[in-house]
Amino acid sequence: MNQESVNCLIIGSGPAGYTAAIYASRANLQPVLYEGFQSGGQLTTTNEVENFPGYPEGVNGMAMMEDIRNQALKFGADIREGVATSVQLSDTEKKVIIDDNLEITANVVIIATGASARYLGLESERKYRELGGGVSACAVCDGFFYRKKTVAVVGGGDTAVGDALYLAGLASKVYLIVRKNFLRASKVLQERITNTPNVEILFEHITKEVLGNESFVTGLRLEKQGNEEVIIDVDGLFLAIGHKPNTDIFKDQITLDENGYIVTEGKGSKTNIEGVFACGDVQDPTYRQAITAAASGCKAALDAEHYLQSK
Ligand code: NAP
């Protein structure tokens, strides 16, 4: 296995990882950042970001991540493609294996691996997802294929409503399938969705099965509260039911909470291991915003700097 030693290693490339890279490079920590599976993180699958300060007209998620990445590059961050596949982290030793073939030893590690979309866990959902036949968790990536077609979005939060609004601009009809009798999304999005004529909200419906032919989704079998069965015809299904933190490689070494999020100390980014810091959605089950992720990336870089100074 190839080996390399670095001062500051950042794992992950959403707003948290890139912001940590901006601060760490300006503090001369010579950060090396590995971008992971999804360069730019979850925001690259978002169409319009309307609530990040500084963009009164809104900004495309992909474009914003490109800007933050370029800002980190400008200050000398070494940004690389590659996925952390295993780690060996303790107070005295920090080793991270990249793509199973490079062992990096670091003085300090910042974890910003984010979170990934959840699926319902139905066998039929897995089948069409694997076939690429009409099941997706990214409306912005795949919405284009459903022009003038009928689609369903499952979920009742900001993501689901935002996705349904986006898809309503492409598809002829969008069902929003909500398991409760209310939406959890922000008021402004709720108002917009109820005023969108080609969106039908099905409250208190649970998705039981994805129906389809050999290759593509053709419908959904739902259960309405009271056990009434409802079949709807759709060409595609979009999941927007929340996220799961990307912590599998850390689970036996770093303290996680009961939902798998990394536990950080107080208001900062310290984990239970000295010299290992965490920021962004991987340690935030509560706020999960681009702006809070960026802020926590800043904290992680400052905490890393103080740690290195104290050594
Ligand atoms: P979320 O707020 O956790 O909402 C998840 C939704 O999925 C809830 O409606 C939940 O229903 C539903 N759900 C969960 N499991 C389900 C299942 N098995 N079957 C059916 N429905 C299920 O997730 P999110 O919408 O991805 O948002 C995450 C965070 O990002 C939030 O803090 C949100 O404010 C933020 N966000 C913000 C924006 C923005 O523009 N500001 C955009 C996107 C996301 P219940 O309500 O019944 O639990």
Tab-separated table of C-alpha atoms and ligand atoms in Angstrom:
chain	number	residue	atom	x	y	z
A	1	MET	CA	0.000	0.000	0.000
A	2	ASN	CA	1.223	3.517	-0.833
A	3	GLN	CA	1.880	5.790	2.129
A	4	GLU	CA	1.815	9.533	2.688
A	5	SER	CA	2.032	11.872	5.675
A	6	VAL	CA	0.033	15.081	5.808
A	7	ASN	CA	-0.563	17.726	8.433
A	8	CYS	CA	-4.335	18.279	8.178
A	9	LEU	CA	-6.616	15.779	6.458
A	10	ILE	CA	-10.215	16.733	5.638
A	11	ILE	CA	-12.624	13.971	4.618
A	12	GLY	CA	-15.673	15.195	2.693
A	13	SER	CA	-16.583	18.033	0.385
A	14	GLY	CA	-19.900	19.694	1.213
A	15	PRO	CA	-20.104	23.222	2.617
A	16	ALA	CA	-18.537	21.947	5.866
A	17	GLY	CA	-15.484	20.278	4.290
A	18	TYR	CA	-14.772	23.086	1.823
A	19	THR	CA	-15.183	25.782	4.483
A	20	ALA	CA	-12.840	23.863	6.790
A	21	ALA	CA	-10.384	23.808	3.855
A	22	ILE	CA	-10.642	27.601	3.377
A	23	TYR	CA	-9.899	28.287	7.051
A	24	ALA	CA	-7.235	25.581	7.372
A	25	SER	CA	-5.337	26.738	4.293
A	26	ARG	CA	-5.434	30.383	5.407
A	27	ALA	CA	-4.022	29.243	8.777
A	28	ASN	CA	-1.217	27.462	6.889
A	29	LEU	CA	-2.284	23.982	8.043
A	30	GLN	CA	-1.676	22.734	4.462
A	31	PRO	CA	-4.932	20.802	4.296
A	32	VAL	CA	-5.447	17.856	1.986
A	33	LEU	CA	-9.131	17.247	1.271
A	34	TYR	CA	-10.645	14.058	-0.174
A	35	GLU	CA	-13.971	14.739	-1.823
A	36	GLY	CA	-15.673	11.350	-1.370
A	37	PHE	CA	-18.392	9.783	-3.552
A	38	GLN	CA	-20.256	12.990	-4.253
A	39	SER	CA	-17.935	15.852	-4.974
A	40	GLY	CA	-19.591	18.975	-3.531
A	41	GLY	CA	-21.967	16.984	-1.330
A	42	GLN	CA	-25.756	17.001	-1.147
A	43	LEU	CA	-26.136	20.615	-2.270
A	44	THR	CA	-25.015	19.665	-5.756
A	45	THR	CA	-28.333	17.812	-6.054
A	46	THR	CA	-30.312	20.918	-5.077
A	47	ASN	CA	-31.694	23.217	-7.703
A	48	GLU	CA	-32.081	26.632	-6.137
A	49	VAL	CA	-30.685	27.672	-2.735
A	50	GLU	CA	-32.682	30.690	-1.618
A	51	ASN	CA	-31.669	31.062	2.008
A	52	PHE	CA	-27.866	31.232	1.988
A	53	PRO	CA	-26.914	34.782	3.028
A	54	GLY	CA	-25.313	36.818	0.293
A	55	TYR	CA	-27.414	35.520	-2.603
A	56	PRO	CA	-30.579	37.654	-2.629
A	57	GLU	CA	-31.624	36.200	-5.993
A	58	GLY	CA	-30.907	32.602	-4.913
A	59	VAL	CA	-28.113	30.440	-6.292
A	60	ASN	CA	-27.865	27.071	-7.983
A	61	GLY	CA	-26.550	24.474	-5.477
A	62	MET	CA	-23.906	23.129	-7.845
A	63	ALA	CA	-22.670	26.648	-8.689
A	64	MET	CA	-22.434	27.592	-5.008
A	65	MET	CA	-20.362	24.517	-4.175
A	66	GLU	CA	-18.073	25.244	-7.123
A	67	ASP	CA	-17.562	28.777	-5.733
A	68	ILE	CA	-16.704	27.533	-2.227
A	69	ARG	CA	-14.372	24.878	-3.706
A	70	ASN	CA	-12.605	27.527	-5.806
A	71	GLN	CA	-12.213	29.713	-2.730
A	72	ALA	CA	-10.459	26.836	-0.915
A	73	LEU	CA	-8.221	26.174	-3.950
A	74	LYS	CA	-7.297	29.866	-4.094
A	75	PHE	CA	-5.794	29.671	-0.608
A	76	GLY	CA	-3.815	26.536	-1.452
A	77	ALA	CA	-5.998	23.636	-0.264
A	78	ASP	CA	-4.996	20.369	-1.932
A	79	ILE	CA	-8.368	18.996	-3.089
A	80	ARG	CA	-8.346	15.442	-4.412
A	81	GLU	CA	-10.771	12.842	-5.720
A	82	GLY	CA	-10.977	9.756	-3.526
A	83	VAL	CA	-13.029	8.023	-0.882
A	84	ALA	CA	-11.939	7.209	2.679
A	85	THR	CA	-12.536	3.457	2.859
A	86	SER	CA	-11.285	2.737	6.390
A	87	VAL	CA	-9.729	4.514	9.351
A	88	GLN	CA	-7.575	3.805	12.358
A	89	LEU	CA	-8.086	6.665	14.758
A	90	SER	CA	-6.834	7.028	18.310
A	91	ASP	CA	-5.392	9.779	20.506
A	92	THR	CA	-1.904	8.864	19.333
A	93	GLU	CA	-2.392	7.638	15.761
A	94	LYS	CA	-4.499	8.914	12.849
A	95	LYS	CA	-4.477	6.777	9.737
A	96	VAL	CA	-6.988	7.004	6.914
A	97	ILE	CA	-7.038	4.634	3.954
A	98	ILE	CA	-8.111	6.183	0.653
A	99	ASP	CA	-9.664	3.979	-2.065
A	100	ASP	CA	-8.190	0.905	-0.324
A	101	ASN	CA	-4.736	1.716	-1.723
A	102	LEU	CA	-3.259	4.794	-0.041
A	103	GLU	CA	-2.526	5.035	3.676
A	104	ILE	CA	-2.453	8.615	4.900
A	105	THR	CA	-1.054	9.475	8.314
A	106	ALA	CA	-2.251	12.864	9.547
A	107	ASN	CA	-1.522	15.087	12.539
A	108	VAL	CA	-5.113	16.174	12.606
A	109	VAL	CA	-8.302	14.865	10.910
A	110	ILE	CA	-11.499	16.776	10.131
A	111	ILE	CA	-14.507	14.602	9.302
A	112	ALA	CA	-17.118	16.207	7.033
A	113	THR	CA	-18.640	13.153	5.364
A	114	GLY	CA	-22.233	14.425	5.525
A	115	ALA	CA	-25.331	12.322	5.161
A	116	SER	CA	-27.048	10.316	2.411
A	117	ALA	CA	-30.663	9.986	1.316
A	118	ARG	CA	-32.852	7.390	3.019
A	119	TYR	CA	-35.039	4.961	1.113
A	120	LEU	CA	-38.252	3.286	2.282
A	121	GLY	CA	-36.647	-0.154	2.352
A	122	LEU	CA	-39.225	-1.902	0.135
A	123	GLU	CA	-38.033	-4.804	-1.996
A	124	SER	CA	-39.856	-3.388	-5.054
A	125	GLU	CA	-38.234	0.011	-4.444
A	126	ARG	CA	-34.772	-1.607	-4.415
A	127	LYS	CA	-35.556	-3.514	-7.630
A	128	TYR	CA	-36.432	-0.422	-9.723
A	129	ARG	CA	-33.695	1.640	-8.104
A	130	GLU	CA	-31.083	-0.913	-9.126
A	131	LEU	CA	-32.596	-1.203	-12.624
A	132	GLY	CA	-32.484	2.585	-13.001
A	133	GLY	CA	-36.171	2.184	-13.781
A	134	GLY	CA	-37.856	5.106	-12.076
A	135	VAL	CA	-36.853	5.274	-8.392
A	136	SER	CA	-34.643	8.176	-7.357
A	137	ALA	CA	-33.737	10.298	-4.353
A	138	CYS	CA	-32.571	13.234	-6.452
A	139	ALA	CA	-35.251	15.248	-8.232
A	140	VAL	CA	-32.748	17.691	-9.646
A	141	CYS	CA	-30.588	14.915	-11.129
A	142	ASP	CA	-33.399	12.813	-12.590
A	143	GLY	CA	-36.424	15.111	-12.952
A	144	PHE	CA	-35.530	15.829	-16.564
A	145	PHE	CA	-36.550	12.282	-17.569
A	146	TYR	CA	-40.141	12.906	-16.460
A	147	ARG	CA	-41.147	15.794	-18.699
A	148	LYS	CA	-44.897	15.684	-19.249
A	149	LYS	CA	-45.140	12.465	-17.203
A	150	THR	CA	-46.656	11.650	-13.802
A	151	VAL	CA	-44.450	11.283	-10.737
A	152	ALA	CA	-44.801	10.861	-6.982
A	153	VAL	CA	-42.677	12.333	-4.206
A	154	VAL	CA	-42.720	10.708	-0.763
A	155	GLY	CA	-42.113	12.909	2.299
A	156	GLY	CA	-43.501	16.003	3.974
A	157	GLY	CA	-40.408	18.065	4.840
A	158	ASP	CA	-38.609	20.902	3.029
A	159	THR	CA	-36.852	18.514	0.683
A	160	ALA	CA	-40.050	16.735	-0.383
A	161	VAL	CA	-41.965	19.955	-0.960
A	162	GLY	CA	-38.999	21.584	-2.743
A	163	ASP	CA	-38.652	18.498	-4.961
A	164	ALA	CA	-42.386	18.398	-5.691
A	165	LEU	CA	-42.301	22.077	-6.716
A	166	TYR	CA	-39.294	21.488	-8.939
A	167	LEU	CA	-40.891	18.434	-10.562
A	168	ALA	CA	-44.191	20.281	-11.054
A	169	GLY	CA	-42.322	22.506	-13.509
A	170	LEU	CA	-41.399	19.473	-15.617
A	171	ALA	CA	-43.987	16.748	-15.117
A	172	SER	CA	-47.658	17.031	-16.023
A	173	LYS	CA	-48.770	15.775	-12.585
A	174	VAL	CA	-47.050	15.318	-9.222
A	175	TYR	CA	-48.427	13.408	-6.244
A	176	LEU	CA	-46.945	14.333	-2.880
A	177	ILE	CA	-47.413	11.375	-0.540
A	178	VAL	CA	-47.350	12.378	3.120
A	179	ARG	CA	-47.716	9.857	5.910
A	180	LYS	CA	-49.097	12.347	8.463
A	181	ASN	CA	-52.030	14.726	8.099
A	182	PHE	CA	-49.746	17.787	7.910
A	183	LEU	CA	-46.583	18.971	6.197
A	184	ARG	CA	-43.426	19.524	8.188
A	185	ALA	CA	-42.016	21.882	5.519
A	186	SER	CA	-41.588	25.629	6.125
A	187	LYS	CA	-44.673	27.836	5.744
A	188	VAL	CA	-43.402	29.561	2.608
A	189	LEU	CA	-42.989	26.215	0.821
A	190	GLN	CA	-46.348	24.958	2.107
A	191	GLU	CA	-48.045	27.983	0.650
A	192	ARG	CA	-46.309	27.537	-2.683
A	193	ILE	CA	-47.181	23.851	-2.976
A	194	THR	CA	-50.851	24.331	-2.159
A	195	ASN	CA	-51.001	26.967	-4.903
A	196	THR	CA	-49.437	24.710	-7.542
A	197	PRO	CA	-52.294	23.300	-9.613
A	198	ASN	CA	-50.613	20.143	-10.935
A	199	VAL	CA	-49.609	18.905	-7.443
A	200	GLU	CA	-51.994	16.678	-5.512
A	201	ILE	CA	-51.136	16.090	-1.863
A	202	LEU	CA	-52.188	12.710	-0.480
A	203	PHE	CA	-52.116	13.092	3.307
A	204	GLU	CA	-52.110	10.026	5.553
A	205	HIS	CA	-50.987	7.691	2.784
A	206	ILE	CA	-48.236	5.128	3.189
A	207	THR	CA	-46.343	3.634	0.259
A	208	LYS	CA	-46.609	-0.146	0.430
A	209	GLU	CA	-45.309	-1.270	-2.951
A	210	VAL	CA	-43.766	0.072	-6.124
A	211	LEU	CA	-45.574	-1.431	-9.104
A	212	GLY	CA	-44.054	-1.851	-12.527
A	213	ASN	CA	-43.242	-3.957	-15.541
A	214	GLU	CA	-39.934	-5.718	-16.200
A	215	SER	CA	-37.970	-2.507	-16.351
A	216	PHE	CA	-39.942	0.548	-15.268
A	217	VAL	CA	-42.177	1.834	-12.527
A	218	THR	CA	-45.829	2.100	-13.579
A	219	GLY	CA	-47.578	2.812	-10.289
A	220	LEU	CA	-47.695	2.685	-6.504
A	221	ARG	CA	-49.810	0.724	-4.076
A	222	LEU	CA	-50.618	2.992	-1.149
A	223	GLU	CA	-52.457	2.460	2.088
A	224	LYS	CA	-54.737	5.229	3.219
A	225	GLN	CA	-55.304	5.655	6.935
A	226	GLY	CA	-58.052	3.200	7.843
A	227	ASN	CA	-56.404	0.510	5.684
A	228	GLU	CA	-58.037	1.480	2.410
A	229	GLU	CA	-55.859	0.444	-0.544
A	230	VAL	CA	-55.188	3.056	-3.225
A	231	ILE	CA	-53.405	2.451	-6.534
A	232	ILE	CA	-51.990	5.416	-8.435
A	233	ASP	CA	-50.394	5.366	-11.890
A	234	VAL	CA	-46.969	7.017	-11.938
A	235	ASP	CA	-43.893	6.889	-14.169
A	236	GLY	CA	-41.424	7.704	-11.428
A	237	LEU	CA	-40.982	7.745	-7.659
A	238	PHE	CA	-38.834	10.267	-5.785
A	239	LEU	CA	-37.887	9.705	-2.147
A	240	ALA	CA	-37.401	12.704	0.127
A	241	ILE	CA	-37.701	11.129	3.560
A	242	GLY	CA	-34.596	12.394	5.261
A	243	HIS	CA	-30.991	11.352	5.512
A	244	LYS	CA	-28.622	8.970	7.271
A	245	PRO	CA	-25.200	10.161	8.483
A	246	ASN	CA	-22.215	8.702	6.624
A	247	THR	CA	-20.428	7.237	9.624
A	248	ASP	CA	-20.087	3.515	8.830
A	249	ILE	CA	-16.278	3.625	8.679
A	250	PHE	CA	-16.033	5.409	12.052
A	251	LYS	CA	-18.535	3.444	14.091
A	252	ASP	CA	-16.251	1.313	16.241
A	253	GLN	CA	-13.802	4.141	16.917
A	254	ILE	CA	-15.664	7.420	17.295
A	255	THR	CA	-18.554	7.946	19.694
A	256	LEU	CA	-21.861	8.116	17.774
A	257	ASP	CA	-25.350	8.884	19.061
A	258	GLU	CA	-28.252	6.408	18.793
A	259	ASN	CA	-28.965	7.544	15.200
A	260	GLY	CA	-25.357	7.214	14.060
A	261	TYR	CA	-24.381	10.915	14.181
A	262	ILE	CA	-20.890	11.750	15.486
A	263	VAL	CA	-21.069	13.229	18.975
A	264	THR	CA	-19.157	16.500	19.306
A	265	GLU	CA	-18.272	18.263	22.519
A	266	GLY	CA	-20.167	21.406	23.596
A	267	LYS	CA	-20.310	24.164	20.998
A	268	GLY	CA	-17.219	22.975	19.149
A	269	SER	CA	-16.191	20.154	16.842
A	270	LYS	CA	-14.103	17.907	19.145
A	271	THR	CA	-14.897	14.196	18.988
A	272	ASN	CA	-13.961	11.687	21.688
A	273	ILE	CA	-10.568	11.276	19.968
A	274	GLU	CA	-7.893	13.923	20.453
A	275	GLY	CA	-7.040	15.643	17.176
A	276	VAL	CA	-10.137	14.348	15.348
A	277	PHE	CA	-12.863	16.909	14.653
A	278	ALA	CA	-16.257	16.626	12.977
A	279	CYS	CA	-18.414	19.199	11.197
A	280	GLY	CA	-21.496	19.465	8.996
A	281	ASP	CA	-24.395	17.048	8.683
A	282	VAL	CA	-22.369	14.077	9.938
A	283	GLN	CA	-22.632	15.548	13.448
A	284	ASP	CA	-25.822	17.607	13.153
A	285	PRO	CA	-29.182	15.855	13.477
A	286	THR	CA	-30.941	19.156	14.177
A	287	TYR	CA	-30.228	22.094	11.858
A	288	ARG	CA	-28.761	20.482	8.703
A	289	GLN	CA	-28.535	23.684	6.685
A	290	ALA	CA	-25.800	24.711	4.258
A	291	ILE	CA	-25.073	27.767	6.402
A	292	THR	CA	-24.808	25.801	9.664
A	293	ALA	CA	-22.615	23.206	7.941
A	294	ALA	CA	-20.305	25.928	6.643
A	295	ALA	CA	-20.142	27.517	10.103
A	296	SER	CA	-19.256	24.206	11.723
A	297	GLY	CA	-16.533	23.662	9.092
A	298	CYS	CA	-15.037	26.979	10.202
A	299	LYS	CA	-15.155	25.843	13.851
A	300	ALA	CA	-13.495	22.520	13.005
A	301	ALA	CA	-10.581	24.239	11.241
A	302	LEU	CA	-10.121	26.674	14.172
A	303	ASP	CA	-10.293	23.785	16.667
A	304	ALA	CA	-7.732	21.864	14.587
A	305	GLU	CA	-5.434	24.897	14.523
A	306	HIS	CA	-5.636	25.329	18.322
A	307	TYR	CA	-4.993	21.612	18.799
A	308	LEU	CA	-1.874	21.693	16.614
A	309	GLN	CA	-0.610	24.821	18.395
A	310	SER	CA	-1.022	23.090	21.749
A	311	LYS	CA	1.107	20.125	20.658
B	1	NAP	P1	-37.032	15.975	7.279
B	1	NAP	O1	-37.317	17.384	7.659
B	1	NAP	O2	-36.474	15.031	8.271
B	1	NAP	O3	-38.409	15.396	6.718
B	1	NAP	C1	-38.524	14.060	6.356
B	1	NAP	C2	-39.949	13.831	5.893
B	1	NAP	O4	-40.047	12.484	5.439
B	1	NAP	C3	-40.979	14.014	7.001
B	1	NAP	O5	-42.162	14.547	6.456
B	1	NAP	C4	-41.205	12.567	7.456
B	1	NAP	O6	-42.481	12.332	7.935
B	1	NAP	C5	-41.058	11.821	6.149
B	1	NAP	N1	-40.673	10.434	6.333
B	1	NAP	C6	-39.624	9.930	7.047
B	1	NAP	N2	-39.593	8.585	6.961
B	1	NAP	C7	-40.652	8.240	6.194
B	1	NAP	C8	-41.157	7.005	5.752
B	1	NAP	N3	-40.574	5.848	6.056
B	1	NAP	N4	-42.271	7.005	4.978
B	1	NAP	C9	-42.891	8.167	4.639
B	1	NAP	N5	-42.450	9.381	5.020
B	1	NAP	C10	-41.338	9.411	5.791
B	1	NAP	O7	-36.033	15.860	6.029
B	1	NAP	P2	-35.739	16.895	4.846
B	1	NAP	O8	-36.992	17.384	4.231
B	1	NAP	O9	-34.738	16.198	3.975
B	1	NAP	O10	-35.030	18.106	5.552
B	1	NAP	C11	-33.843	17.905	6.319
B	1	NAP	C12	-33.340	19.229	6.848
B	1	NAP	O11	-32.871	20.012	5.760
B	1	NAP	C13	-34.421	20.024	7.562
B	1	NAP	O12	-33.833	20.683	8.647
B	1	NAP	C14	-34.865	21.001	6.514
B	1	NAP	O13	-35.372	22.203	7.077
B	1	NAP	C15	-33.572	21.228	5.754
B	1	NAP	N6	-33.842	21.632	4.369
B	1	NAP	C16	-34.018	22.958	4.142
B	1	NAP	C17	-34.304	23.404	2.879
B	1	NAP	C18	-34.515	24.851	2.669
B	1	NAP	O14	-34.794	25.282	1.595
B	1	NAP	N7	-34.408	25.636	3.673
B	1	NAP	C19	-34.443	22.504	1.812
B	1	NAP	C20	-34.274	21.158	2.086
B	1	NAP	C21	-33.982	20.731	3.369
B	1	NAP	P3	-42.926	12.748	9.437
B	1	NAP	O15	-43.174	14.222	9.396
B	1	NAP	O16	-44.136	11.908	9.613
B	1	NAP	O17	-41.792	12.330	10.341
